[in-house]
Amino acid sequence: MKKVVSVLAAVACTATMFLGCAKKSDLIKIGIINNPPSESGYRAANVKDFEDVFTKEKGYDVKTIYSLKNDEQLNAASQMITDGVDYILLSAAATDGWSKVLKNAQTAGIKVFLFDRMLNAEPDLYEAAVVSDMANQGDTAVAWLKAQNLPEYNVIHIQGAMGSDAQIGRTAALDKEFAAGTMNKVVQQTATWDEAEAKKIVEAVINSGEKFNVIYAENDGMAKGAVAALDEHGITHGVNGDVIIMGFDCNKWALREVKAGNWNYDGQCSPFQASVIEEMIKSGNVPSKKIISEEKGFDAATITDEDIEKYGLGE
């Protein structure tokens, strides 16, 4: 009889241990689709934000896919649906082409949260979007530029990855000025967020001999590349320079360039969306379909060291 009791006790103990282990491995499965951290300082901060919030220690089993190509992101999302994740968190490389995949996720009972960028898809296909207002970023920057009251505006416009929400929003306000004839489009070309490509674009304009007095670059890295081309050709820029320099994202190093007067303007784009999404996952409460980060622009005439410390990204 004692032997039987011992066996039953051992079985019960084993079952208890098994259940305990099962409970410990009962993690929330998160699939994150993002652009690679090498894209920009903004993206590196955005990636780190999600890595810091969605950890195994906090109860998440996370798989992240990085790509600047929409088709690769779409394939990754389809695989995540097949793998049976609980949530997909998505920063899309391009705004179009997502409806079918989002419908498949919905059918599978997978909840989708957008971050950083919006999509051209029915709002009922995702839970919520925690994003920047890219169009407002463009409007704010162009309003600042118009307020400079230049005798004429001859603009080199360096665009980000075409079709991305950031590119569309930051381009739209400037396109209105080109269409109205209030500003002259010297060149409008994508450098796909890349510093070296931006430098090549500006070098080509310099070599053509066409006059310009504004560089509107859709991220800090491309603005940096543009400035490198000016420096190599002895062209002054920034406060009291021959060329106005405008960037976006507010990396600390870029804001320091603004404060030093080497750049004129930098538009803020907040990368911190992970904790907002986590709160919605944990609470089950979605306060709004679209949650917009509060952002502004910084001018060389008014920026402070406190602004750099508070709003700057990286070190």
Coordinates of C-alpha atoms in Angstrom, one line a residue:
M1 CA 0.0 0.0 0.0
K2 CA 2.8 2.4 0.9
K3 CA 4.4 1.7 -2.5
V4 CA 1.1 2.6 -4.3
V5 CA 0.8 5.8 -2.4
S6 CA 4.4 6.7 -3.2
V7 CA 3.8 6.1 -6.9
L8 CA 0.6 8.2 -6.9
A9 CA 2.5 11.0 -5.0
A10 CA 5.3 10.9 -7.5
V11 CA 2.8 11.0 -10.4
A12 CA 1.0 14.0 -8.8
C13 CA 4.3 15.7 -8.2
T14 CA 5.3 15.2 -11.8
A15 CA 1.9 16.5 -13.0
T16 CA 2.3 19.5 -10.8
M17 CA 5.8 20.2 -12.1
F18 CA 4.5 19.8 -15.7
L19 CA 1.7 22.2 -15.2
G20 CA 4.0 24.7 -13.5
C21 CA 6.4 24.5 -16.5
A22 CA 3.4 24.9 -18.9
K23 CA 2.4 28.0 -17.0
K24 CA 5.8 29.4 -17.2
S25 CA 6.0 28.9 -21.0
D26 CA 2.6 30.4 -21.5
L27 CA 4.0 33.5 -23.2
I28 CA 2.1 35.9 -25.4
K29 CA 3.3 35.4 -29.0
I30 CA 4.2 38.7 -30.6
G31 CA 5.2 39.1 -34.2
I32 CA 6.9 42.5 -35.0
I33 CA 7.4 43.7 -38.6
N34 CA 9.6 46.7 -38.8
N35 CA 12.2 48.5 -40.9
P36 CA 15.8 47.6 -40.1
P37 CA 17.6 49.7 -37.4
S38 CA 20.3 50.6 -40.0
E39 CA 17.7 52.7 -41.8
S40 CA 18.2 55.7 -39.6
G41 CA 18.9 56.9 -36.1
Y42 CA 15.1 57.2 -35.7
R43 CA 14.6 53.6 -36.6
A44 CA 17.4 52.4 -34.3
A45 CA 15.6 54.2 -31.4
N46 CA 12.3 52.7 -32.5
V47 CA 13.7 49.2 -32.6
K48 CA 15.3 49.5 -29.2
D49 CA 12.0 50.8 -27.8
F50 CA 10.2 47.6 -28.8
E51 CA 13.1 45.4 -27.7
D52 CA 12.9 47.1 -24.2
V53 CA 9.2 46.8 -23.8
F54 CA 8.4 43.3 -25.3
T55 CA 10.7 41.0 -23.4
K56 CA 10.5 37.3 -22.3
E57 CA 10.8 38.5 -18.7
K58 CA 7.6 40.4 -19.1
G59 CA 5.8 37.5 -20.6
Y60 CA 6.3 37.8 -24.4
D61 CA 7.6 35.4 -27.0
V62 CA 8.8 37.8 -29.7
K63 CA 9.8 37.2 -33.3
T64 CA 10.9 40.3 -35.2
I65 CA 11.4 40.7 -39.0
Y66 CA 13.2 43.7 -40.5
S67 CA 12.8 44.8 -44.1
L68 CA 12.5 47.9 -46.2
K69 CA 10.7 45.9 -48.9
N70 CA 6.9 45.6 -48.7
D71 CA 6.7 42.2 -50.4
E72 CA 9.2 40.8 -47.8
Q73 CA 7.1 42.3 -45.0
L74 CA 3.9 40.8 -46.5
N75 CA 5.5 37.4 -46.6
A76 CA 6.7 37.7 -43.0
A77 CA 3.2 38.6 -41.9
S78 CA 1.7 35.6 -43.7
Q79 CA 4.2 33.3 -42.0
M80 CA 3.4 34.8 -38.6
I81 CA -0.3 34.1 -39.2
T82 CA 0.6 30.5 -40.1
D83 CA 2.7 30.3 -36.9
G84 CA -0.3 31.3 -34.8
V85 CA 1.0 34.5 -33.1
D86 CA -1.4 36.3 -30.8
Y87 CA -0.5 39.8 -32.1
I88 CA 1.2 41.4 -35.1
L89 CA 2.8 44.8 -34.6
L90 CA 3.4 46.4 -37.9
S91 CA 5.4 49.4 -39.3
A92 CA 4.8 49.0 -43.0
A93 CA 7.4 49.7 -45.6
A94 CA 4.7 50.9 -48.0
T95 CA 1.1 52.0 -47.4
D96 CA -0.5 49.8 -50.1
G97 CA -1.1 46.0 -50.5
W98 CA -2.0 45.0 -46.9
S99 CA -5.7 44.4 -46.9
K100 CA -5.6 40.7 -47.8
V101 CA -3.0 39.9 -45.2
L102 CA -4.9 41.9 -42.5
K103 CA -8.1 40.1 -43.4
N104 CA -6.3 36.7 -43.0
A105 CA -5.0 37.8 -39.6
Q106 CA -8.5 38.9 -38.5
T107 CA -9.9 35.5 -39.7
A108 CA -7.3 33.7 -37.6
G109 CA -8.2 35.8 -34.5
I110 CA -4.9 37.6 -34.6
K111 CA -5.0 41.3 -33.5
V112 CA -2.9 43.8 -35.4
F113 CA -1.5 47.1 -34.1
L114 CA 0.1 49.6 -36.5
F115 CA 2.9 51.7 -35.3
D116 CA 5.0 54.6 -36.8
R117 CA 3.1 54.5 -40.1
M118 CA -0.4 54.3 -41.4
L119 CA -1.8 52.0 -44.1
N120 CA -4.3 52.2 -46.9
A121 CA -6.6 49.6 -45.4
E122 CA -10.0 49.6 -43.7
P123 CA -9.7 50.6 -40.1
D124 CA -11.7 47.6 -38.9
L125 CA -8.8 45.4 -40.1
Y126 CA -6.5 46.5 -37.2
E127 CA -7.0 47.3 -33.5
A128 CA -5.4 50.7 -33.4
A129 CA -2.5 52.7 -34.9
V130 CA 0.0 54.5 -32.8
V131 CA 1.7 56.8 -35.2
S132 CA 3.2 60.1 -36.1
D133 CA 1.2 62.5 -38.2
M134 CA 3.5 62.6 -41.1
A135 CA 1.4 65.1 -43.1
N136 CA 1.5 67.5 -40.1
Q137 CA 5.3 67.1 -39.9
G138 CA 5.4 68.2 -43.6
D139 CA 2.9 71.0 -43.0
T140 CA 4.9 72.3 -39.9
A141 CA 8.2 72.2 -41.8
V142 CA 6.9 74.0 -44.9
A143 CA 5.1 76.6 -42.8
W144 CA 8.4 77.3 -41.0
L145 CA 10.2 77.5 -44.4
K146 CA 7.6 80.0 -45.8
A147 CA 8.0 82.1 -42.7
Q148 CA 11.6 82.7 -43.6
N149 CA 10.4 85.0 -46.3
L150 CA 13.2 84.3 -48.8
P151 CA 13.2 86.3 -52.0
E152 CA 12.9 83.0 -53.9
Y153 CA 12.8 79.4 -53.0
N154 CA 15.0 77.0 -55.1
V155 CA 14.6 73.7 -53.4
I156 CA 16.6 70.4 -53.5
H157 CA 14.0 67.9 -52.2
I158 CA 15.6 64.6 -51.0
Q159 CA 12.8 62.1 -50.4
G160 CA 12.7 59.0 -48.2
A161 CA 11.6 55.5 -49.3
M162 CA 8.9 56.1 -51.9
G163 CA 5.4 55.0 -50.9
S164 CA 6.1 55.0 -47.2
D165 CA 3.8 57.0 -44.9
A166 CA 6.7 59.2 -43.8
Q167 CA 7.7 60.0 -47.4
I168 CA 4.1 60.7 -48.5
G169 CA 3.4 63.0 -45.5
R170 CA 6.7 64.9 -45.6
T171 CA 6.4 65.3 -49.4
A172 CA 2.8 66.5 -49.7
A173 CA 3.2 70.0 -48.2
L174 CA 6.2 70.8 -50.4
D175 CA 4.4 69.4 -53.5
K176 CA 1.6 72.0 -52.9
E177 CA 4.1 74.8 -53.0
F178 CA 5.7 73.5 -56.2
A179 CA 2.3 73.2 -57.8
A180 CA 1.3 76.7 -56.7
G181 CA 4.6 78.1 -58.1
T182 CA 5.6 79.6 -54.7
M183 CA 8.7 77.4 -54.6
N184 CA 10.9 76.1 -57.4
K185 CA 11.7 72.4 -57.6
V186 CA 15.3 72.1 -58.5
V187 CA 15.3 68.4 -58.1
Q188 CA 13.0 65.9 -56.3
Q189 CA 14.6 62.5 -55.9
T190 CA 14.6 59.6 -53.4
A191 CA 17.7 58.6 -51.5
T192 CA 15.7 55.9 -49.6
W193 CA 16.8 57.3 -46.3
D194 CA 20.5 56.8 -47.2
E195 CA 23.2 59.4 -46.4
A196 CA 25.5 58.5 -49.2
E197 CA 22.8 58.6 -51.9
A198 CA 21.7 62.0 -50.6
K199 CA 25.2 63.3 -51.0
K200 CA 25.3 62.1 -54.6
I201 CA 22.0 63.9 -55.4
V202 CA 23.4 67.2 -54.1
E203 CA 26.7 66.7 -55.8
A204 CA 24.9 66.2 -59.1
V205 CA 23.0 69.5 -58.7
I206 CA 26.2 71.4 -57.7
N207 CA 28.0 70.0 -60.8
S208 CA 25.0 71.0 -63.0
G209 CA 25.5 74.6 -62.0
E210 CA 21.8 75.1 -61.2
K211 CA 21.2 77.5 -58.4
F212 CA 19.6 76.4 -55.1
N213 CA 19.1 77.9 -51.6
V214 CA 17.1 75.2 -49.7
I215 CA 17.8 71.5 -49.0
Y216 CA 14.7 69.8 -47.6
A217 CA 15.8 66.2 -46.6
E218 CA 13.2 63.9 -45.3
N219 CA 15.5 62.5 -42.6
D220 CA 18.5 63.5 -40.6
G221 CA 20.9 61.0 -42.3
M222 CA 20.1 62.4 -45.8
A223 CA 20.5 66.0 -44.5
K224 CA 23.9 65.0 -43.2
G225 CA 24.9 63.6 -46.6
A226 CA 23.7 66.7 -48.3
V227 CA 25.7 68.9 -46.0
A228 CA 28.8 66.8 -46.7
A229 CA 28.5 67.6 -50.4
L230 CA 28.2 71.3 -49.7
D231 CA 31.2 71.3 -47.4
E232 CA 33.3 69.6 -50.0
H233 CA 32.5 72.3 -52.5
G234 CA 32.9 75.2 -50.1
I235 CA 29.2 76.2 -50.1
T236 CA 28.0 77.8 -46.8
H237 CA 24.9 76.6 -45.1
G238 CA 22.8 77.1 -42.0
V239 CA 22.3 80.4 -40.2
N240 CA 23.7 83.2 -42.3
G241 CA 24.7 80.6 -44.9
D242 CA 23.8 80.4 -48.6
V243 CA 21.7 77.2 -48.2
I244 CA 18.9 76.5 -45.6
I245 CA 19.2 72.9 -44.3
M246 CA 16.1 71.0 -43.1
G247 CA 16.0 67.5 -41.7
F248 CA 13.6 65.3 -39.8
D249 CA 13.7 62.8 -36.8
C250 CA 15.6 64.9 -34.2
N251 CA 18.6 62.7 -33.5
K252 CA 20.7 64.4 -30.8
W253 CA 23.6 64.9 -33.2
A254 CA 21.3 66.6 -35.7
L255 CA 19.8 68.9 -33.0
R256 CA 23.3 69.9 -32.0
E257 CA 23.9 70.9 -35.7
V258 CA 20.7 73.0 -35.5
K259 CA 21.8 74.7 -32.3
A260 CA 25.3 75.3 -33.7
G261 CA 23.7 77.1 -36.6
N262 CA 25.0 74.6 -39.2
W263 CA 21.4 73.5 -39.9
N264 CA 18.3 75.6 -39.7
Y265 CA 15.4 73.2 -38.9
D266 CA 14.7 69.7 -37.7
G267 CA 11.3 68.1 -37.5
Q268 CA 10.4 65.8 -34.6
C269 CA 9.3 62.2 -35.2
S270 CA 8.7 60.3 -32.0
P271 CA 9.8 56.6 -32.1
F272 CA 8.3 55.7 -28.7
Q273 CA 5.2 53.7 -29.4
A274 CA 5.8 50.3 -27.8
S275 CA 4.6 51.1 -24.3
V276 CA 1.4 52.5 -25.6
I277 CA 0.7 49.3 -27.5
E278 CA 1.6 47.1 -24.6
E279 CA -0.9 49.0 -22.4
M280 CA -3.6 48.3 -24.9
I281 CA -2.6 44.6 -25.0
K282 CA -2.5 44.3 -21.2
S283 CA -5.7 46.2 -20.5
G284 CA -7.7 45.2 -23.5
N285 CA -8.8 48.8 -23.7
V286 CA -8.3 50.7 -27.0
P287 CA -9.0 54.3 -26.3
S288 CA -8.9 55.4 -29.9
K289 CA -8.4 53.9 -33.3
K290 CA -5.6 56.4 -34.1
I291 CA -3.3 57.6 -31.4
I292 CA -1.0 60.4 -32.6
S293 CA 2.3 61.2 -31.0
E294 CA 2.7 64.9 -30.1
E295 CA 5.5 66.4 -32.2
K296 CA 7.0 69.8 -33.2
G297 CA 9.8 71.4 -35.1
F298 CA 13.0 72.9 -33.9
D299 CA 14.6 76.2 -35.2
A300 CA 18.2 77.2 -34.9
A301 CA 17.0 80.6 -33.5
T302 CA 15.2 79.1 -30.5
I303 CA 16.4 75.6 -29.8
T304 CA 18.0 75.0 -26.3
D305 CA 20.2 72.4 -24.7
E306 CA 17.2 71.3 -22.7
D307 CA 15.3 70.6 -26.0
I308 CA 18.2 68.5 -27.2
E309 CA 18.3 66.4 -24.0
K310 CA 14.5 66.1 -23.8
Y311 CA 13.6 65.4 -27.4
G312 CA 16.9 64.2 -29.0
L313 CA 17.3 60.5 -30.0
G314 CA 20.5 58.6 -29.3
E315 CA 23.6 60.1 -27.9

